[in-house]
């Protein structure tokens, strides 16, 4: 009987500690997990944004990896996500702001930054979304 | 031997040969007339130039680019020419004529054949190379660019340039190639050579044709030319001078030889049709030479040969006396006369002229009267076809702007309505003029026979075609009938097979263009069948219609006509967009369903508005298009579909554009107003107690934002107007909350000020007791604490003590938990302060004791002098552990086993490094000589006791090493001698053992110890006697 109580207590404690661990690193993905999830990348190259990071390129997605962890996931928008209108409505409850991202002679692009959800949406002047960057928390340590 | 060779090499100049000439394979492939077509077309039909003007270098180059396409495959060129990639035609020239091509170093930078040929002239980019290449491409023979002539000695007084054909002669060659019969092409001529001025192949010889055949080497025919006069008259447009006579004469020899057949004779001139005109087989007086008594003597003899038949010659004579020389010369000169003086030839030897006319010139002559006839014939050739076109243009198209022309036309043309009559006349005259100009450029004598006679020639052409004109006009029942039929058919074609309609039907297919053309053609043919006309002009009309209405043209016609139709549609779209948005602008709380086709661009649009706009977009677009078009046009379904697709994206843009405009207005009327008056509008929210308490407790704006949104949704409809379409209430509330947060914070602080004081007092009272209790009760040493993890550890532990504290306050802004948390923070601040203080003290103590430890190490020196790094490290660790333990023994927060571990490790690593440096210094001292040793001591900074200690330690180490050597290695050597010579009782063996032992020296052991070499040597000397006695023991 004692043994059962100890066992149950032990399991509860394990479960609690696991839950806590899982909560803490819920957005953090290791390179190993990435490869398990997406397979080997089609190509890798040094990130243009950070020379110490690598870009793992897949068909329509790429991941910025630094050390052992994935920092950012870049992806093309799904059909429903192709307009900035969609994102402004989706993020209505969050604090977000819009910054100029890139400006050329002919066109400008902007980024909508949602710090609450760690998502950046890059879009053109006409409101069409180019890509979405999701922060994976790989910078936290 | 020489005689035999001479006999073997039979040289035949203008003579029959024993073997048939075999044409080169590449020449067989291209029959003469295929080289440039039966007639060289003029470069341009406009202008007033003549045949002789058509040989400027640009025209020659243009000819070359056409002619050389006939050579598809390259042939191998000699090795020395493989410095660039030649065109196939060029490789044929080089392959055949490379033996007579100049090739210098400068030639090797060339990229084409004309450049190599020009390099012989020593100049780049000149005309000669192109003219030689043109001659080859038209006539099939080469022109030498060397300063040697086969079978003739080279005159060394002459320069190479003098052997080369000058440009004016080459230009004449190019002209001649186009004047003479095409039968002259690819005949038995391989190469043309030019003798330098003042030299010739023989006395008074202007030119020579030679065909040599031998069993040793085969030669093709060769023409030798000399310097003769040549010029082109600008007045008559004729070539003057003897050069052309010589050239055509020699070419005619080759023609004679080429067209001869072995069965009857080797020359054409020996055929009956030629030989019987002026010649008869008979005795001919021949002058020969023979050697008598060593002297060469001339004598006359009689041989059978073709001789002039004087009777026949009265009717069929000789234009020049030279023709009497032989029937071959008669033929060759006649070939030249046929071209140069046809009238005289006609008078003196009309049958010979007839032979050339019929056999080689396709029944044409160069007689002036014939030339005029050729011009007239050419002008009216294919007149019927051309006149249908003229009739069509003049009956169906606007012909009102033609002026009258001064020619006499048939009555039927005179009877035509004035405009059409003028048009027919003008266009007919233009046609004849164009053809006359063209003919002048393609026929040598056309200019001289027609210049200044245009009016007469064209009038003759009109007169001669008068009957045809009459026939053609009446064939369709007169002009009115033509006009009516043509007009009807055209209208029918346009209605049944409108290119725009056919395009609209097929434009969406993958192979739209093919489908379009097929349908247009089928439709046109069906229309023709339906029309029932059988006259060829209607077939032409169908072809022209299909050719004229290409897919691209139909596409642009459709675009253009619909664009014309929709001019001003932008305004309609703008109005439509405004109507659509206005109809949808009622605000409702709902989710965004779709942002397509209208996305709003980068402007926010209320979900309810955008959902509605997208739901109603298609019907709105249909309405806009219908409203716009129905007022003006009755469009087919295809047209409506086209226009709908064409403007769909434009209407999408119009709606998005309208949202941008609306947004600009709404920012001014809504956002600006609300921000400017924010503190007044949201006064209630900024002073709401619940909001202030919430913000005070959590620093969260959540409740405040919710309140702002509620206020906005009430305020806007009542004070400004309907909820804005393009301003997000959520975004607005977020921006407002940021702007108003500071005011909210101040308000909350002011309201809570008394309670804050009470709580502060409460904490002040409680914190010391909780601190004391927690200081003694908490096991602070269970983890290794540092400044970064201390607060977290402390809060966690102290929380249990604060839980038991009784909060005897009645807080409004604070909660009890918040007060207790504040107490924990205050207590942990005290602990942290104590912890920091302790760290400072421990740091100081350890630093001070470590310095002392260092000094002790100097005194307690022996373990450092063991010359053993591991021992040094171990000793240091022991000392440091003791030191840390003694310092941290009294610590409240730190355990000596967990703290300062790194500090200890770093200290010992540093100590070990210092010790290694000292050892290196002593070692360096031992490795160098006296003067050097002095400086090493000075550099070392070791005390004299330390220095002496290290030297002793080194000495001791070496001594032990030597002892080991003697014990291990030397004993092995001695045992070896003993084993080798085991019985010393035999004097010889004893002697050998002694020698073996004596051979063991310390030198032989030197290689076995390498460290501290100098010291080792010194010690060896010092210990020598000891070792010697040791050895002597063994020797006994």
Tab-separated table of N, CA and C in Angstrom, chain A residues 20 79-80 82-98 110 112 123-128, chain B residues 590 592-593 595-596 599-608 610 656 705-706 709 728 730-731 733-735 737-738:
chain	number	residue	atom	x	y	z
A	20	UNK	N	5.746	21.518	-16.277
A	20	UNK	CA	6.439	22.786	-16.076
A	20	UNK	C	7.517	22.993	-17.147
A	79	UNK	N	-3.300	30.831	-48.528
A	79	UNK	CA	-4.174	31.667	-49.369
A	79	UNK	C	-4.972	32.664	-48.522
A	80	UNK	N	-5.483	32.177	-47.403
A	80	UNK	CA	-6.323	33.043	-46.568
A	80	UNK	C	-5.493	34.155	-45.899
A	82	UNK	N	-3.073	35.896	-47.305
A	82	UNK	CA	-2.351	36.682	-48.302
A	82	UNK	C	-2.596	38.190	-48.249
A	83	UNK	N	-3.559	38.624	-47.466
A	83	UNK	CA	-3.791	40.078	-47.366
A	83	UNK	C	-3.487	40.545	-45.944
A	84	UNK	N	-2.991	41.748	-45.837
A	84	UNK	CA	-2.670	42.289	-44.504
A	84	UNK	C	-3.965	42.543	-43.726
A	85	UNK	N	-5.048	42.694	-44.475
A	85	UNK	CA	-6.362	42.852	-43.835
A	85	UNK	C	-6.628	41.679	-42.883
A	86	UNK	N	-6.344	40.482	-43.365
A	86	UNK	CA	-6.567	39.275	-42.559
A	86	UNK	C	-5.822	39.385	-41.226
A	87	UNK	N	-4.562	39.808	-41.308
A	87	UNK	CA	-3.727	39.855	-40.106
A	87	UNK	C	-4.176	40.960	-39.153
A	88	UNK	N	-4.631	42.070	-39.698
A	88	UNK	CA	-5.075	43.177	-38.831
A	88	UNK	C	-6.315	42.765	-38.035
A	89	UNK	N	-7.144	41.976	-38.667
A	89	UNK	CA	-8.319	41.490	-37.945
A	89	UNK	C	-7.923	40.401	-36.955
A	90	UNK	N	-7.000	39.529	-37.385
A	90	UNK	CA	-6.578	38.423	-36.517
A	90	UNK	C	-5.915	38.957	-35.240
A	91	UNK	N	-5.144	40.029	-35.401
A	91	UNK	CA	-4.409	40.584	-34.267
A	91	UNK	C	-5.156	41.735	-33.578
A	92	UNK	N	-6.450	41.853	-33.819
A	92	UNK	CA	-7.197	43.008	-33.313
A	92	UNK	C	-7.008	43.212	-31.803
A	93	UNK	N	-6.950	42.103	-31.059
A	93	UNK	CA	-6.861	42.208	-29.603
A	93	UNK	C	-5.428	42.457	-29.110
A	94	UNK	N	-4.470	42.253	-29.995
A	94	UNK	CA	-3.056	42.379	-29.579
A	94	UNK	C	-2.518	43.780	-29.858
A	95	UNK	N	-1.447	44.060	-29.135
A	95	UNK	CA	-0.714	45.290	-29.463
A	95	UNK	C	0.217	44.978	-30.621
A	96	UNK	N	0.048	45.673	-31.692
A	96	UNK	CA	1.009	45.505	-32.795
A	96	UNK	C	1.300	46.870	-33.390
A	97	UNK	N	2.363	46.928	-34.129
A	97	UNK	CA	2.673	48.184	-34.804
A	97	UNK	C	3.268	47.876	-36.174
A	98	UNK	N	3.254	48.905	-37.015
A	98	UNK	CA	3.717	48.718	-38.398
A	98	UNK	C	4.925	49.604	-38.638
A	110	UNK	N	6.431	46.815	-45.841
A	110	UNK	CA	6.290	47.131	-44.421
A	110	UNK	C	6.289	45.847	-43.616
A	112	UNK	N	4.470	44.229	-40.080
A	112	UNK	CA	3.550	44.342	-38.959
A	112	UNK	C	4.147	43.477	-37.850
A	123	UNK	N	4.639	42.832	-45.659
A	123	UNK	CA	3.662	43.044	-46.736
A	123	UNK	C	4.035	44.238	-47.617
A	124	UNK	N	3.476	44.208	-48.827
A	124	UNK	CA	3.746	45.258	-49.817
A	124	UNK	C	2.799	46.436	-49.595
A	125	UNK	N	3.099	47.492	-50.306
A	125	UNK	CA	2.278	48.709	-50.187
A	125	UNK	C	0.805	48.450	-50.544
A	126	UNK	N	0.575	47.505	-51.476
A	126	UNK	CA	-0.813	47.225	-51.880
A	126	UNK	C	-1.514	46.259	-50.928
A	127	UNK	N	-0.850	45.906	-49.838
A	127	UNK	CA	-1.486	45.074	-48.821
A	127	UNK	C	-1.289	43.584	-49.008
A	128	UNK	N	-0.544	43.175	-50.048
A	128	UNK	CA	-0.348	41.726	-50.234
A	128	UNK	C	0.832	41.258	-49.379
B	590	UNK	N	-18.569	41.353	-36.326
B	590	UNK	CA	-18.531	40.010	-36.912
B	590	UNK	C	-17.097	39.669	-37.335
B	592	UNK	N	-14.121	38.429	-39.886
B	592	UNK	CA	-13.828	38.640	-41.304
B	592	UNK	C	-13.915	37.292	-42.033
B	593	UNK	N	-14.749	37.231	-43.046
B	593	UNK	CA	-14.899	35.959	-43.782
B	593	UNK	C	-13.942	35.866	-44.952
B	595	UNK	N	-11.177	38.286	-47.666
B	595	UNK	CA	-10.609	39.559	-48.120
B	595	UNK	C	-10.289	39.446	-49.602
B	596	UNK	N	-11.146	38.740	-50.326
B	596	UNK	CA	-10.969	38.583	-51.761
B	596	UNK	C	-12.317	38.677	-52.461
B	599	UNK	N	-9.487	43.488	-50.913
B	599	UNK	CA	-8.698	43.302	-49.689
B	599	UNK	C	-8.610	44.592	-48.889
B	600	UNK	N	-8.923	45.693	-49.519
B	600	UNK	CA	-8.768	46.982	-48.854
B	600	UNK	C	-7.341	47.509	-48.954
B	601	UNK	N	-6.519	46.786	-49.688
B	601	UNK	CA	-5.107	47.209	-49.785
B	601	UNK	C	-4.482	47.173	-48.414
B	602	UNK	N	-3.772	48.198	-48.029
B	602	UNK	CA	-3.172	48.198	-46.695
B	602	UNK	C	-4.007	49.012	-45.693
B	603	UNK	N	-5.221	49.323	-46.100
B	603	UNK	CA	-6.106	50.088	-45.207
B	603	UNK	C	-7.015	49.112	-44.448
B	604	UNK	N	-7.184	49.347	-43.155
B	604	UNK	CA	-8.093	48.500	-42.379
B	604	UNK	C	-9.526	48.759	-42.833
B	605	UNK	N	-10.292	47.687	-42.949
B	605	UNK	CA	-11.718	47.841	-43.262
B	605	UNK	C	-12.492	46.971	-42.270
B	606	UNK	N	-13.563	47.533	-41.717
B	606	UNK	CA	-14.376	46.766	-40.769
B	606	UNK	C	-14.777	45.450	-41.412
B	607	UNK	N	-14.734	44.361	-40.609
B	607	UNK	CA	-15.042	43.038	-41.141
B	607	UNK	C	-16.432	43.015	-41.767
B	608	UNK	N	-17.409	43.637	-41.086
B	608	UNK	CA	-18.783	43.593	-41.607
B	608	UNK	C	-18.859	44.293	-42.961
B	610	UNK	N	-16.287	44.741	-45.157
B	610	UNK	CA	-15.546	44.008	-46.189
B	610	UNK	C	-16.279	42.726	-46.597
B	656	UNK	N	-10.667	49.347	-53.924
B	656	UNK	CA	-9.567	49.491	-52.957
B	656	UNK	C	-9.120	50.950	-52.859
B	705	UNK	N	-8.522	49.172	-21.465
B	705	UNK	CA	-8.743	49.061	-22.915
B	705	UNK	C	-10.184	48.666	-23.197
B	706	UNK	N	-10.674	47.702	-22.435
B	706	UNK	CA	-12.067	47.286	-22.639
B	706	UNK	C	-13.017	48.461	-22.424
B	709	UNK	N	-12.854	50.843	-25.362
B	709	UNK	CA	-13.585	50.351	-26.539
B	709	UNK	C	-15.087	50.589	-26.377
B	728	UNK	N	-9.951	50.891	-37.299
B	728	UNK	CA	-10.189	49.765	-36.404
B	728	UNK	C	-10.394	50.308	-34.987
B	730	UNK	N	-10.380	48.541	-32.321
B	730	UNK	CA	-9.375	47.891	-31.467
B	730	UNK	C	-8.022	48.589	-31.564
B	731	UNK	N	-7.618	48.887	-32.802
B	731	UNK	CA	-6.336	49.575	-32.969
B	731	UNK	C	-6.386	50.960	-32.326
B	733	UNK	N	-8.281	51.896	-29.802
B	733	UNK	CA	-8.298	51.763	-28.342
B	733	UNK	C	-6.872	51.467	-27.845
B	734	UNK	N	-6.123	50.627	-28.553
B	734	UNK	CA	-4.742	50.325	-28.151
B	734	UNK	C	-3.876	51.584	-28.174
B	735	UNK	N	-4.041	52.353	-29.252
B	735	UNK	CA	-3.254	53.587	-29.361
B	735	UNK	C	-3.636	54.578	-28.253
B	737	UNK	N	-4.898	53.830	-25.330
B	737	UNK	CA	-4.468	53.353	-24.013
B	737	UNK	C	-2.988	53.691	-23.787
B	738	UNK	N	-2.192	53.603	-24.851
B	738	UNK	CA	-0.772	53.976	-24.719
B	738	UNK	C	-0.648	55.459	-24.381
